[in-house]
PDB file of C-alpha atoms and ligand atoms in Angstrom:
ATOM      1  CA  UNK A   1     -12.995  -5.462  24.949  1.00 75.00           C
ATOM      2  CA  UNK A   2     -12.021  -3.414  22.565  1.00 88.00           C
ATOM      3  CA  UNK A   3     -10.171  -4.692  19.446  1.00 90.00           C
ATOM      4  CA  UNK A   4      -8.144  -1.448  19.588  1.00 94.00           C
ATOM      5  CA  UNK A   5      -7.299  -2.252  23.054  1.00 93.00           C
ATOM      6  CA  UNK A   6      -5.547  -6.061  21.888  1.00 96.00           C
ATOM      7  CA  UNK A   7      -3.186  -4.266  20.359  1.00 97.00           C
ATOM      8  CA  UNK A   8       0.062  -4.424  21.571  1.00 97.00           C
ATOM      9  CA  UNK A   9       1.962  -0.756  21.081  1.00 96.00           C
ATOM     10  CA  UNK A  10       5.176  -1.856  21.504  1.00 96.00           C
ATOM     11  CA  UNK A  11       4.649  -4.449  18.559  1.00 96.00           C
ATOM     12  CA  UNK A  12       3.630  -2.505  15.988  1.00 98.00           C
ATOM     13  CA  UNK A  13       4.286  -3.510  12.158  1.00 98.00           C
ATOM     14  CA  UNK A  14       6.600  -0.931  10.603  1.00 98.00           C
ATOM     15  CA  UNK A  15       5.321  -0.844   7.563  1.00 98.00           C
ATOM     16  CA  UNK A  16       1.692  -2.079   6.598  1.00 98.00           C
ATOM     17  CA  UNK A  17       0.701  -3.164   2.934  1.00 98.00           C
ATOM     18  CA  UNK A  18      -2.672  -3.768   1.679  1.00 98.00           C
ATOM     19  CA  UNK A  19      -4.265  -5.471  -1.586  1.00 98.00           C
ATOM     20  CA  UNK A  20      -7.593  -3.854  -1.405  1.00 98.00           C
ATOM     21  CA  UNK A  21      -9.527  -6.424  -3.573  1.00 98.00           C
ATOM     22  CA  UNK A  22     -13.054  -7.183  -3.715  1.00 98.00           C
ATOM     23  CA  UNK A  23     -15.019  -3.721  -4.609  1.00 98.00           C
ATOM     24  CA  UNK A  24     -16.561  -5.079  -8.164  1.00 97.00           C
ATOM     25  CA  UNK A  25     -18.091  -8.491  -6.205  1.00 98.00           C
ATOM     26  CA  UNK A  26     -19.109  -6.436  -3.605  1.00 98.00           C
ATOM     27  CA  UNK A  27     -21.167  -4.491  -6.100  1.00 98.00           C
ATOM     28  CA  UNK A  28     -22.061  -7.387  -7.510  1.00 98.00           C
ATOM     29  CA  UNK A  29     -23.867  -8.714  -4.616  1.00 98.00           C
ATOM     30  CA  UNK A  30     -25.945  -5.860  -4.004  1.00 98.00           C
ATOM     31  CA  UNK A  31     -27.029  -6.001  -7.637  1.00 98.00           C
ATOM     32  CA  UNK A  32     -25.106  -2.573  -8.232  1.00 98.00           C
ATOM     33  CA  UNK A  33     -22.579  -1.694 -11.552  1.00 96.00           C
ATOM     34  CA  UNK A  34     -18.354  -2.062 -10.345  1.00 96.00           C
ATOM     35  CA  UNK A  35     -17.945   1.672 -10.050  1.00 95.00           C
ATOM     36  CA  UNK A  36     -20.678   1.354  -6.791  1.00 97.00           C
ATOM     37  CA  UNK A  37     -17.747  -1.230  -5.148  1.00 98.00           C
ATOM     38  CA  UNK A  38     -15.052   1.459  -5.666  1.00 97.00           C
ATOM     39  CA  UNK A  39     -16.629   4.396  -4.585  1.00 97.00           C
ATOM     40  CA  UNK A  40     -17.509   2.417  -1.220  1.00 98.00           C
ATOM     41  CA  UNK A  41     -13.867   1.190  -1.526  1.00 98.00           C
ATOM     42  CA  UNK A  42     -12.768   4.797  -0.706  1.00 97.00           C
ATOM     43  CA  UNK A  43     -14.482   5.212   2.618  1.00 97.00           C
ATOM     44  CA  UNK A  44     -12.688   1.604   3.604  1.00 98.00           C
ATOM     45  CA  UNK A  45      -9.458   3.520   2.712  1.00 98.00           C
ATOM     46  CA  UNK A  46     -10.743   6.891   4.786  1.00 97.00           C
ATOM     47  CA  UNK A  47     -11.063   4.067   7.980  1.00 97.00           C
ATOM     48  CA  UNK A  48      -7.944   2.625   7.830  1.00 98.00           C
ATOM     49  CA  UNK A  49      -5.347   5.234   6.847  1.00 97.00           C
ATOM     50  CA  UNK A  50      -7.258   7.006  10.386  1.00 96.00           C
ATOM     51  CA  UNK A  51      -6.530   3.332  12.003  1.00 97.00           C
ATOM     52  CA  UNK A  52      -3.239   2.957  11.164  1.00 98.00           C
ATOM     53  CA  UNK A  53      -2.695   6.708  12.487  1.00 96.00           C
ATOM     54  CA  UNK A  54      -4.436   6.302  15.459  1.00 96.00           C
ATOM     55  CA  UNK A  55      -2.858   3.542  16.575  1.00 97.00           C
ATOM     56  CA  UNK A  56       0.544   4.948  15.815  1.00 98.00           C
ATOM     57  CA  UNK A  57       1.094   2.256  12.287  1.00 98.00           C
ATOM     58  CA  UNK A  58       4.564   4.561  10.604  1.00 98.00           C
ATOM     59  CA  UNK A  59       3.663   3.256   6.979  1.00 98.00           C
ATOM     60  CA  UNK A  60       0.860   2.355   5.045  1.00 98.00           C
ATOM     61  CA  UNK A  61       1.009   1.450   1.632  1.00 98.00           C
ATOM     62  CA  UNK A  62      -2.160   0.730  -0.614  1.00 98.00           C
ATOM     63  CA  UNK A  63      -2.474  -1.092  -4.333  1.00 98.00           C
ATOM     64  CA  UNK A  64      -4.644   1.541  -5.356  1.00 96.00           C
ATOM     65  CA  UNK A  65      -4.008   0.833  -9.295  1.00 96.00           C
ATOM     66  CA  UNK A  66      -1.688  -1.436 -10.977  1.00 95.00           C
ATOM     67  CA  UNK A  67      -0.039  -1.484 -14.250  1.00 95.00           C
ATOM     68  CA  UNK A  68      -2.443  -4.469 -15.478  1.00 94.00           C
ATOM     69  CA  UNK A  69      -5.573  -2.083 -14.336  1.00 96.00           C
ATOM     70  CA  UNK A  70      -5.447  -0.322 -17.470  1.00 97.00           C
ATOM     71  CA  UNK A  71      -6.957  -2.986 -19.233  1.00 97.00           C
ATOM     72  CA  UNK A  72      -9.807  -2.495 -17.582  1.00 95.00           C
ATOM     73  CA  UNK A  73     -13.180  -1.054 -19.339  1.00 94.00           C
ATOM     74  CA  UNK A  74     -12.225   2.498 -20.504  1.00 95.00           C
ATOM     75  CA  UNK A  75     -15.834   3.807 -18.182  1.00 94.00           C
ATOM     76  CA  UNK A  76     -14.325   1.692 -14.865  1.00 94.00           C
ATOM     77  CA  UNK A  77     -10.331   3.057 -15.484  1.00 96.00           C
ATOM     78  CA  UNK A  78     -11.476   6.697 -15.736  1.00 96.00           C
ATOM     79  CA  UNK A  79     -14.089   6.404 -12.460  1.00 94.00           C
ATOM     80  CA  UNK A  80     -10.878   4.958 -10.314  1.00 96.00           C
ATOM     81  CA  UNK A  81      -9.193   7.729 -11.678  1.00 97.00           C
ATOM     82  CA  UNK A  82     -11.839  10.103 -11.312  1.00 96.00           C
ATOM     83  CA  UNK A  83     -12.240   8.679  -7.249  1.00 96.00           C
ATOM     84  CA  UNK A  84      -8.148   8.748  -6.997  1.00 97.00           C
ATOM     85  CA  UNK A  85      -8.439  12.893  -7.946  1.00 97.00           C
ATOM     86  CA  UNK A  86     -11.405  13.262  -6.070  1.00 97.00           C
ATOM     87  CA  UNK A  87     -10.090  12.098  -2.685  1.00 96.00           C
ATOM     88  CA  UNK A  88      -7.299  13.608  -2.928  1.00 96.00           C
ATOM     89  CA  UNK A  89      -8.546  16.997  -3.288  1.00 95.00           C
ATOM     90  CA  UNK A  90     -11.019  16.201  -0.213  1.00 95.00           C
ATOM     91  CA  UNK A  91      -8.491  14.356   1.910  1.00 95.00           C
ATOM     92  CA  UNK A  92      -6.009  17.064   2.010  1.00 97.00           C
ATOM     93  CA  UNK A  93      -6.736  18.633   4.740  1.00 96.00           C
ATOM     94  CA  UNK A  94      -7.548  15.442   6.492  1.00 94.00           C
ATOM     95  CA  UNK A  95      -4.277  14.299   6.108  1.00 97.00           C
ATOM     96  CA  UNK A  96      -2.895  17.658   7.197  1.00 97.00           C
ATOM     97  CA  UNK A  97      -4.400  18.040  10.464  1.00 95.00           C
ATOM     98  CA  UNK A  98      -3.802  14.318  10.935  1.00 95.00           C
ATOM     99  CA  UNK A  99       0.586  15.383   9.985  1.00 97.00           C
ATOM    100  CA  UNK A 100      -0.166  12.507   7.203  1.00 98.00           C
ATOM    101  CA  UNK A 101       2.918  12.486   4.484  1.00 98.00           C
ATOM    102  CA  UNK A 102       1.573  11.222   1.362  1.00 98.00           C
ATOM    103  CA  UNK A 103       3.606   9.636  -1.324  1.00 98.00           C
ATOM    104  CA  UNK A 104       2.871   7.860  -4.839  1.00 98.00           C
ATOM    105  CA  UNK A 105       5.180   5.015  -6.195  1.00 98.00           C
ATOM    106  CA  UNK A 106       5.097   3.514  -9.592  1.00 98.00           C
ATOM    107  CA  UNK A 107       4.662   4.615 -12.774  1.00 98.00           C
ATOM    108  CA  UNK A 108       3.066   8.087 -12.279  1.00 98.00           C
ATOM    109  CA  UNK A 109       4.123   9.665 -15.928  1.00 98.00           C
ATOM    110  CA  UNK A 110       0.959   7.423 -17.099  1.00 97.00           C
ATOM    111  CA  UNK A 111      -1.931   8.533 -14.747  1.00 97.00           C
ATOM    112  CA  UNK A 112      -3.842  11.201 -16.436  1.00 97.00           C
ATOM    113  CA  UNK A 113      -2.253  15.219 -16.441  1.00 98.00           C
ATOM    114  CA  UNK A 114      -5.048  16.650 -13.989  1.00 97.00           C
ATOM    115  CA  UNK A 115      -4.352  13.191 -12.071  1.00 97.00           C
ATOM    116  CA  UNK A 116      -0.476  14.185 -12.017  1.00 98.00           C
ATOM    117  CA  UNK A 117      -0.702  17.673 -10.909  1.00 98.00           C
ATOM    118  CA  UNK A 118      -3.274  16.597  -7.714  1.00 97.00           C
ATOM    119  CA  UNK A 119      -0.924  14.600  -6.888  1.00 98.00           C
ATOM    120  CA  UNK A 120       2.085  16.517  -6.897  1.00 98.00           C
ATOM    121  CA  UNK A 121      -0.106  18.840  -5.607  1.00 98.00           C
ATOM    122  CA  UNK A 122      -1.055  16.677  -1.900  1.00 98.00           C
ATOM    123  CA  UNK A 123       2.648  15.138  -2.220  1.00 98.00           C
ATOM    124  CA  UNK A 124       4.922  18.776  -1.809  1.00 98.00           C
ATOM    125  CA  UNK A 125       1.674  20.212   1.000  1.00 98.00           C
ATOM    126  CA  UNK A 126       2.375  17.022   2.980  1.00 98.00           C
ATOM    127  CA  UNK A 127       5.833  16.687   2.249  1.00 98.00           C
ATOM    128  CA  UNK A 128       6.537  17.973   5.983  1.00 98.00           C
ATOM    129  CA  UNK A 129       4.568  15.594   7.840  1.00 98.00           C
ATOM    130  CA  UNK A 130       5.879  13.010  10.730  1.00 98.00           C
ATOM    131  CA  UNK A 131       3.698  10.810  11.894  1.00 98.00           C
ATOM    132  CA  UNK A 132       2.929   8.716   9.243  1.00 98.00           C
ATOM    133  CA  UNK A 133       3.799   8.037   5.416  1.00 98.00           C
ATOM    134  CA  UNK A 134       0.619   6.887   3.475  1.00 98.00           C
ATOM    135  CA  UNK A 135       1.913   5.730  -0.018  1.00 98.00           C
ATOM    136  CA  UNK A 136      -0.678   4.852  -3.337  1.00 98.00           C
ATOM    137  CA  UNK A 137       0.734   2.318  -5.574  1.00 98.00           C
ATOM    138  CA  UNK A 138      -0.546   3.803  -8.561  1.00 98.00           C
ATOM    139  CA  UNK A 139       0.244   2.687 -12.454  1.00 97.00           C
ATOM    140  CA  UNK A 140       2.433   0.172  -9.852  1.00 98.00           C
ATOM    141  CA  UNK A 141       3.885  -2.945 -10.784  1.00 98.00           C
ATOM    142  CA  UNK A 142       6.953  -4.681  -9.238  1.00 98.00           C
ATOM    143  CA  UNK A 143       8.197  -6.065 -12.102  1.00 98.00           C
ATOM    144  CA  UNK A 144       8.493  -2.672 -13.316  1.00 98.00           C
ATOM    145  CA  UNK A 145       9.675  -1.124 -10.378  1.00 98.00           C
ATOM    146  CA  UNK A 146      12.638  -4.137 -10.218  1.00 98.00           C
ATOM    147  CA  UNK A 147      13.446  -3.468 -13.998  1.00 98.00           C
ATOM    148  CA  UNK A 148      13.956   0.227 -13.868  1.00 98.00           C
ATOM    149  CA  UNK A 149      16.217  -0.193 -10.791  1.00 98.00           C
ATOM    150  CA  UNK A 150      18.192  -2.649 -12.610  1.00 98.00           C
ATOM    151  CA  UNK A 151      18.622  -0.083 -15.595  1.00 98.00           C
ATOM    152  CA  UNK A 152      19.478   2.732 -13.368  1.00 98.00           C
ATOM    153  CA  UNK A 153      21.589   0.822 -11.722  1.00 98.00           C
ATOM    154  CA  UNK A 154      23.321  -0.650 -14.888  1.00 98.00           C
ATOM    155  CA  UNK A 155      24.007   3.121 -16.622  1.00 98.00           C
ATOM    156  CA  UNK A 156      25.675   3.842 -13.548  1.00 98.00           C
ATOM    157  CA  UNK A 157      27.761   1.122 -13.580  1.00 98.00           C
ATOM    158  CA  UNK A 158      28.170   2.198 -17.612  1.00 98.00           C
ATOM    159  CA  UNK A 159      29.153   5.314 -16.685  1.00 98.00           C
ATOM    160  CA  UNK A 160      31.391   4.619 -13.626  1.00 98.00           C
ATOM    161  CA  UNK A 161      29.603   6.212 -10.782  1.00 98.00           C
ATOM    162  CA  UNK A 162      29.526   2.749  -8.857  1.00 97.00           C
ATOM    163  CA  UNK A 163      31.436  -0.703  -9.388  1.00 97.00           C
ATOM    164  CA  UNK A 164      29.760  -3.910 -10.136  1.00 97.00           C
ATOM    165  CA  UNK A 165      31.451  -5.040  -6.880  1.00 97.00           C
ATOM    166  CA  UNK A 166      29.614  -2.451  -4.567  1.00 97.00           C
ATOM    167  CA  UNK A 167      26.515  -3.415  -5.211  1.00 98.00           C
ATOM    168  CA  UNK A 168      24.145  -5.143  -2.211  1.00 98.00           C
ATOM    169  CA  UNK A 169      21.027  -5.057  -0.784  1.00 98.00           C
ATOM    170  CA  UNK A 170      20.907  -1.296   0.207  1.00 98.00           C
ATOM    171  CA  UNK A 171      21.846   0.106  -3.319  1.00 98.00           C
ATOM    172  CA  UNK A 172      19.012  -1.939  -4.986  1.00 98.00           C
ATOM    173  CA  UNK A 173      16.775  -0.821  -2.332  1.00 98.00           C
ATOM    174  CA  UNK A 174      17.906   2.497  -2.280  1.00 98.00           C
ATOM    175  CA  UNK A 175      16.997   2.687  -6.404  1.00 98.00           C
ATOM    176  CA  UNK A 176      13.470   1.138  -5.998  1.00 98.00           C
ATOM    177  CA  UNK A 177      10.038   3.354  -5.900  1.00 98.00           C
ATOM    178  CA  UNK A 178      10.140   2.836  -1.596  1.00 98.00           C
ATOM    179  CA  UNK A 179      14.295   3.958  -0.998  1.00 98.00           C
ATOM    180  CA  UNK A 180      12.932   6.083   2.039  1.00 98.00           C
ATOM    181  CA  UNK A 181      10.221   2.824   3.379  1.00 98.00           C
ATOM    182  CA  UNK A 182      11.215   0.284   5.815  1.00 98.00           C
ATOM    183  CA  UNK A 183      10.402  -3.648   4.496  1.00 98.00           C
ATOM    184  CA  UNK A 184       7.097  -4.691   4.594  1.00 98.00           C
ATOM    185  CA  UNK A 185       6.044  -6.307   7.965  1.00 98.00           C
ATOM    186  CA  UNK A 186       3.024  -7.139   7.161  1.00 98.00           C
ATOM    187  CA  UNK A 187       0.914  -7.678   3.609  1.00 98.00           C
ATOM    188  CA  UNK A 188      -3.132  -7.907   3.541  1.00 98.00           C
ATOM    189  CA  UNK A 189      -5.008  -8.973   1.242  1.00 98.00           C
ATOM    190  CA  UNK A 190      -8.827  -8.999   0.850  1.00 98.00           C
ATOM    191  CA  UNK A 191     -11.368 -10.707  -0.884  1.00 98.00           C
ATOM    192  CA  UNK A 192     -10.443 -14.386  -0.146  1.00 98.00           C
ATOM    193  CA  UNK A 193      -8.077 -14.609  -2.980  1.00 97.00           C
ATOM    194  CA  UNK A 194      -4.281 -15.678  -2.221  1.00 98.00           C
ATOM    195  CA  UNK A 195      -1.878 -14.269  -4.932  1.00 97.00           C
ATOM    196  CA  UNK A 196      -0.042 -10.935  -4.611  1.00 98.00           C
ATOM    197  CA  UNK A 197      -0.377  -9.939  -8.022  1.00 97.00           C
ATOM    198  CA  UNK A 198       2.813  -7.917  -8.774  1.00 98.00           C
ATOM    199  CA  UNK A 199       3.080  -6.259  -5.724  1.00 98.00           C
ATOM    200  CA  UNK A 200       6.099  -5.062  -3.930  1.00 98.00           C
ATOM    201  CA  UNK A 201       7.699  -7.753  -4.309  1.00 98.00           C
ATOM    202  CA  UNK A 202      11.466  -7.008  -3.078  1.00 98.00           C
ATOM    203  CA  UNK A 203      10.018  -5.487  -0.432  1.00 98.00           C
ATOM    204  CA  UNK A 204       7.510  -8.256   1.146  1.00 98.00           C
ATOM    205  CA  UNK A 205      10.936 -10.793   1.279  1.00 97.00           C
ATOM    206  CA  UNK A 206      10.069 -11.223   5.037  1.00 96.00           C
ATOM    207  CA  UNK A 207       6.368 -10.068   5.402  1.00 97.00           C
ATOM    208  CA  UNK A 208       3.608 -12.051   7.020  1.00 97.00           C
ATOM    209  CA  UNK A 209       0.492 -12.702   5.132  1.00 98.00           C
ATOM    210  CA  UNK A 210      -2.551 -11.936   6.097  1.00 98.00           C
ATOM    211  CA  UNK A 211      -5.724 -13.044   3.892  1.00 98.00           C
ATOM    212  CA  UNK A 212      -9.046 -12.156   4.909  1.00 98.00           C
ATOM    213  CA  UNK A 213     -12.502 -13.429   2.909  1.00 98.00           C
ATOM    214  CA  UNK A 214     -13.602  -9.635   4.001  1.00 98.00           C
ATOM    215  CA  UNK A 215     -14.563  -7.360   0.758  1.00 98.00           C
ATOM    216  CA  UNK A 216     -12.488  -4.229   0.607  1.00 98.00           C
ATOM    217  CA  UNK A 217     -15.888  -2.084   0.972  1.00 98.00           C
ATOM    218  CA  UNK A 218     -16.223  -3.909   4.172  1.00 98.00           C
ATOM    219  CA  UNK A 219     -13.297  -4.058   5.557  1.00 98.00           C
ATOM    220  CA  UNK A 220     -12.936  -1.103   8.639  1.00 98.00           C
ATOM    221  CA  UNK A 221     -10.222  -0.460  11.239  1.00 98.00           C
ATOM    222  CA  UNK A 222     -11.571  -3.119  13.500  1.00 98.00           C
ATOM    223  CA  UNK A 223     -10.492  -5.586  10.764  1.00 98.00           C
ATOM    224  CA  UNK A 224      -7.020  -4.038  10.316  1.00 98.00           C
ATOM    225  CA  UNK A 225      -6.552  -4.048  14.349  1.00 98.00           C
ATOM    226  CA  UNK A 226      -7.561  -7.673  13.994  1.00 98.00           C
ATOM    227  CA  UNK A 227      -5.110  -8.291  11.359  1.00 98.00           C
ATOM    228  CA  UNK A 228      -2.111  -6.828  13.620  1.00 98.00           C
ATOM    229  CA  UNK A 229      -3.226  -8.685  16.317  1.00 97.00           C
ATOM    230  CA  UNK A 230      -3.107 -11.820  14.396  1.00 97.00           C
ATOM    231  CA  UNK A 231       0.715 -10.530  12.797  1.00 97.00           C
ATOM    232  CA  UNK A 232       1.571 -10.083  16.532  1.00 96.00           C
ATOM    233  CA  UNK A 233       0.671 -13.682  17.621  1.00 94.00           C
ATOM    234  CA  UNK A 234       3.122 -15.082  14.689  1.00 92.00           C
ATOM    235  CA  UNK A 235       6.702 -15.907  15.912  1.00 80.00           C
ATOM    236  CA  UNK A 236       9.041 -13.721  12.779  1.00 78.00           C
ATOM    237  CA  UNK A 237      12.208 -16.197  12.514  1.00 80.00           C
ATOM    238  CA  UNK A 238      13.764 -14.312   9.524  1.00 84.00           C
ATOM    239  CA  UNK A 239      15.554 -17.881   8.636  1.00 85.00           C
ATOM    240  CA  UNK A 240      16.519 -18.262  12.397  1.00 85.00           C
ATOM    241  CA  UNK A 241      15.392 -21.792  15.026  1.00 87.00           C
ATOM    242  CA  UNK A 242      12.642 -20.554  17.898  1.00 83.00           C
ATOM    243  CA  UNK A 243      15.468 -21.267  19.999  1.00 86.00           C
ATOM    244  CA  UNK A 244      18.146 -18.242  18.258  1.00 87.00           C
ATOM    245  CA  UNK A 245      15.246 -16.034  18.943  1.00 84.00           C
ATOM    246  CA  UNK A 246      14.377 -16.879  22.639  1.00 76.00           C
TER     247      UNK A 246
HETATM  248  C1  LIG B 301      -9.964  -4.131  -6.361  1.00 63.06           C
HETATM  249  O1  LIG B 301     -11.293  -4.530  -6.467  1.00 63.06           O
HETATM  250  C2  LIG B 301      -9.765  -2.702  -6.190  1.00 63.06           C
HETATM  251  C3  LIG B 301      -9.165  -1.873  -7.095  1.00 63.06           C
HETATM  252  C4  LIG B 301      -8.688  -2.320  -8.406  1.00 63.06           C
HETATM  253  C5  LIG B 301      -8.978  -0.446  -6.847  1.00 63.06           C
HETATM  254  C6  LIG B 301      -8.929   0.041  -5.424  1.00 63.06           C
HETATM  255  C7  LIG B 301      -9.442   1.420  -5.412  1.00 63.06           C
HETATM  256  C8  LIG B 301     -10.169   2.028  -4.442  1.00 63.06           C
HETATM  257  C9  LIG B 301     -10.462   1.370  -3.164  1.00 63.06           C
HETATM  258  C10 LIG B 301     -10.734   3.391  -4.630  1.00 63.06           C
HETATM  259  C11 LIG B 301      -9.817   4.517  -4.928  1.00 63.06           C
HETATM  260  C12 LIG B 301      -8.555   4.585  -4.161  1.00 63.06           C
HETATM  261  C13 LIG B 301      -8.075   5.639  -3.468  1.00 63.06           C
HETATM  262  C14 LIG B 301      -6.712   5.550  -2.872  1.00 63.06           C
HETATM  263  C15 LIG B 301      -8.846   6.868  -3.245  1.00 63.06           C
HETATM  264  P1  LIG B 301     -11.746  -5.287  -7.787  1.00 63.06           P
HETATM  265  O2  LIG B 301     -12.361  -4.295  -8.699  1.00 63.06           O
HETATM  266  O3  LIG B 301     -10.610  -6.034  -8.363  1.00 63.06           O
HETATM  267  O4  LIG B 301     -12.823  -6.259  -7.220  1.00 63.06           O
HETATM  268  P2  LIG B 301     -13.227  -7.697  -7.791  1.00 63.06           P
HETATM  269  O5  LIG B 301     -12.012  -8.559  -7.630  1.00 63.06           O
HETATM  270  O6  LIG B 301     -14.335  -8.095  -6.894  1.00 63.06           O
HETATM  271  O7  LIG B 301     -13.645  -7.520  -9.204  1.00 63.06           O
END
């Protein structure tokens, strides 16, 4: 049977996150320089956005770049970059016909001007679409993300626009990068590694985790079906007994 076909549609995550981690050992196995794992890395992320929109996933969010990438070898920063610009000029249309919104959170002001303007660019000719939100954590870190909510927040508690006592849970989400996401449901990582490296983390509060020893130029839909299948297997308590929920 089908993978694809173990899905249960009436279970779907909301909202999907993925570490995709593993491109540079990937290239390293086949004897082949980093940038080889990334460009690979890109057809992974061709398969699974089209997974998660086939089977009818409402948001996927990717760790495309973080903040602590930049430290990277100049050459290996400016092919991501280079890839990032790339697809995005080539997946426009795809994303289009497939009524794909795309978003970018984190700090975008740093990614290169002719990175900026492609972006903007796929951002306001998707900006209509329904079916599905694909958003690139780009120049993202959640560290960052928490600390300019908190300063927003604070200047307009300066300036009187809300109280100190108004604030919950919905106005700090509603002043992070993902106001107009649900929560995560449920976070993958690849590669084998078990950390989560700065990522969304407000947002994962209740996620599952799902690690899988897969490399990201490896990993295809089949493995993200499997992953869902796995998340749907899991009772979600959200603090609650088995015997609240049943
Ligand atoms: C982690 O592998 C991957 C990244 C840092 C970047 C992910 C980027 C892509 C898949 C390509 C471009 C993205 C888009 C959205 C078009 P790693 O280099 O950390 O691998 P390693 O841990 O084996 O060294």
């Amino acid at each position: 049977m089908d993978r694809k076909d173990l899905v249960n549609k009436d279970k779907l995550p909301k909202h999907v996150a993925i570490i995709m981690d593993g491109n540079g050992r990937w290239a390293k196995q086949k004897g082949m320089l980093r940038v080889f794992g990334h460009e690979n890395g890109t057809k992974s992320v061709k398969d699974v956005v089209e997974g998660c929109a086939e089977i009818g996933i409402k948001n996927l969010t990717l760790y495309a770049f973080s903040t602590e990438n930049w430290n990277r070898p100049k050459k290996e920063v400016d092919t991501l970059i280079k890839l990032l610009i790339n697809s995005l000029r080539k997946e426009l249309k795809t994303l289009n016909d497939n009524n794909i919104r795309l978003k970018g959170i984190g700090n975008l002001a740093a990614l290169p001007k002719k990175a900026q303007t492609e972006l903007k660019e796929v951002i306001d000719k998707t900006s209509e679409n329904t079916r599905m939100t694909l958003t690139l954590a780009l120049s993202y870190g959640a560290r960052e993300e928490l600390k300019n909510a908190m300063i927003s927040l604070c200047s307009k508690v300066k300036n009187n626009i809300i109280s100190v006592e108004n604030i919950d849970e919905s106005i700090i989400n509603a002043h992070l990068y993902t106001y107009d996401l649900p929560d995560v449901d449920l976070l993958i990582r690849t590669s084998g590694e078990h950390r989560i490296s700065n990522f969304l983390l407000w947002q994962i509060a209740y996620a599952e985790l799902y690690f899988t020893d897969i490399l990201w130029p490896d990993f295809r839909r089949k493995d993200l079906f499997e992953a869902i299948i796995n998340y749907q297997n899991r009772e979600r308590r959200f603090g609650k007994t088995s015997e609240q929920l049943n």
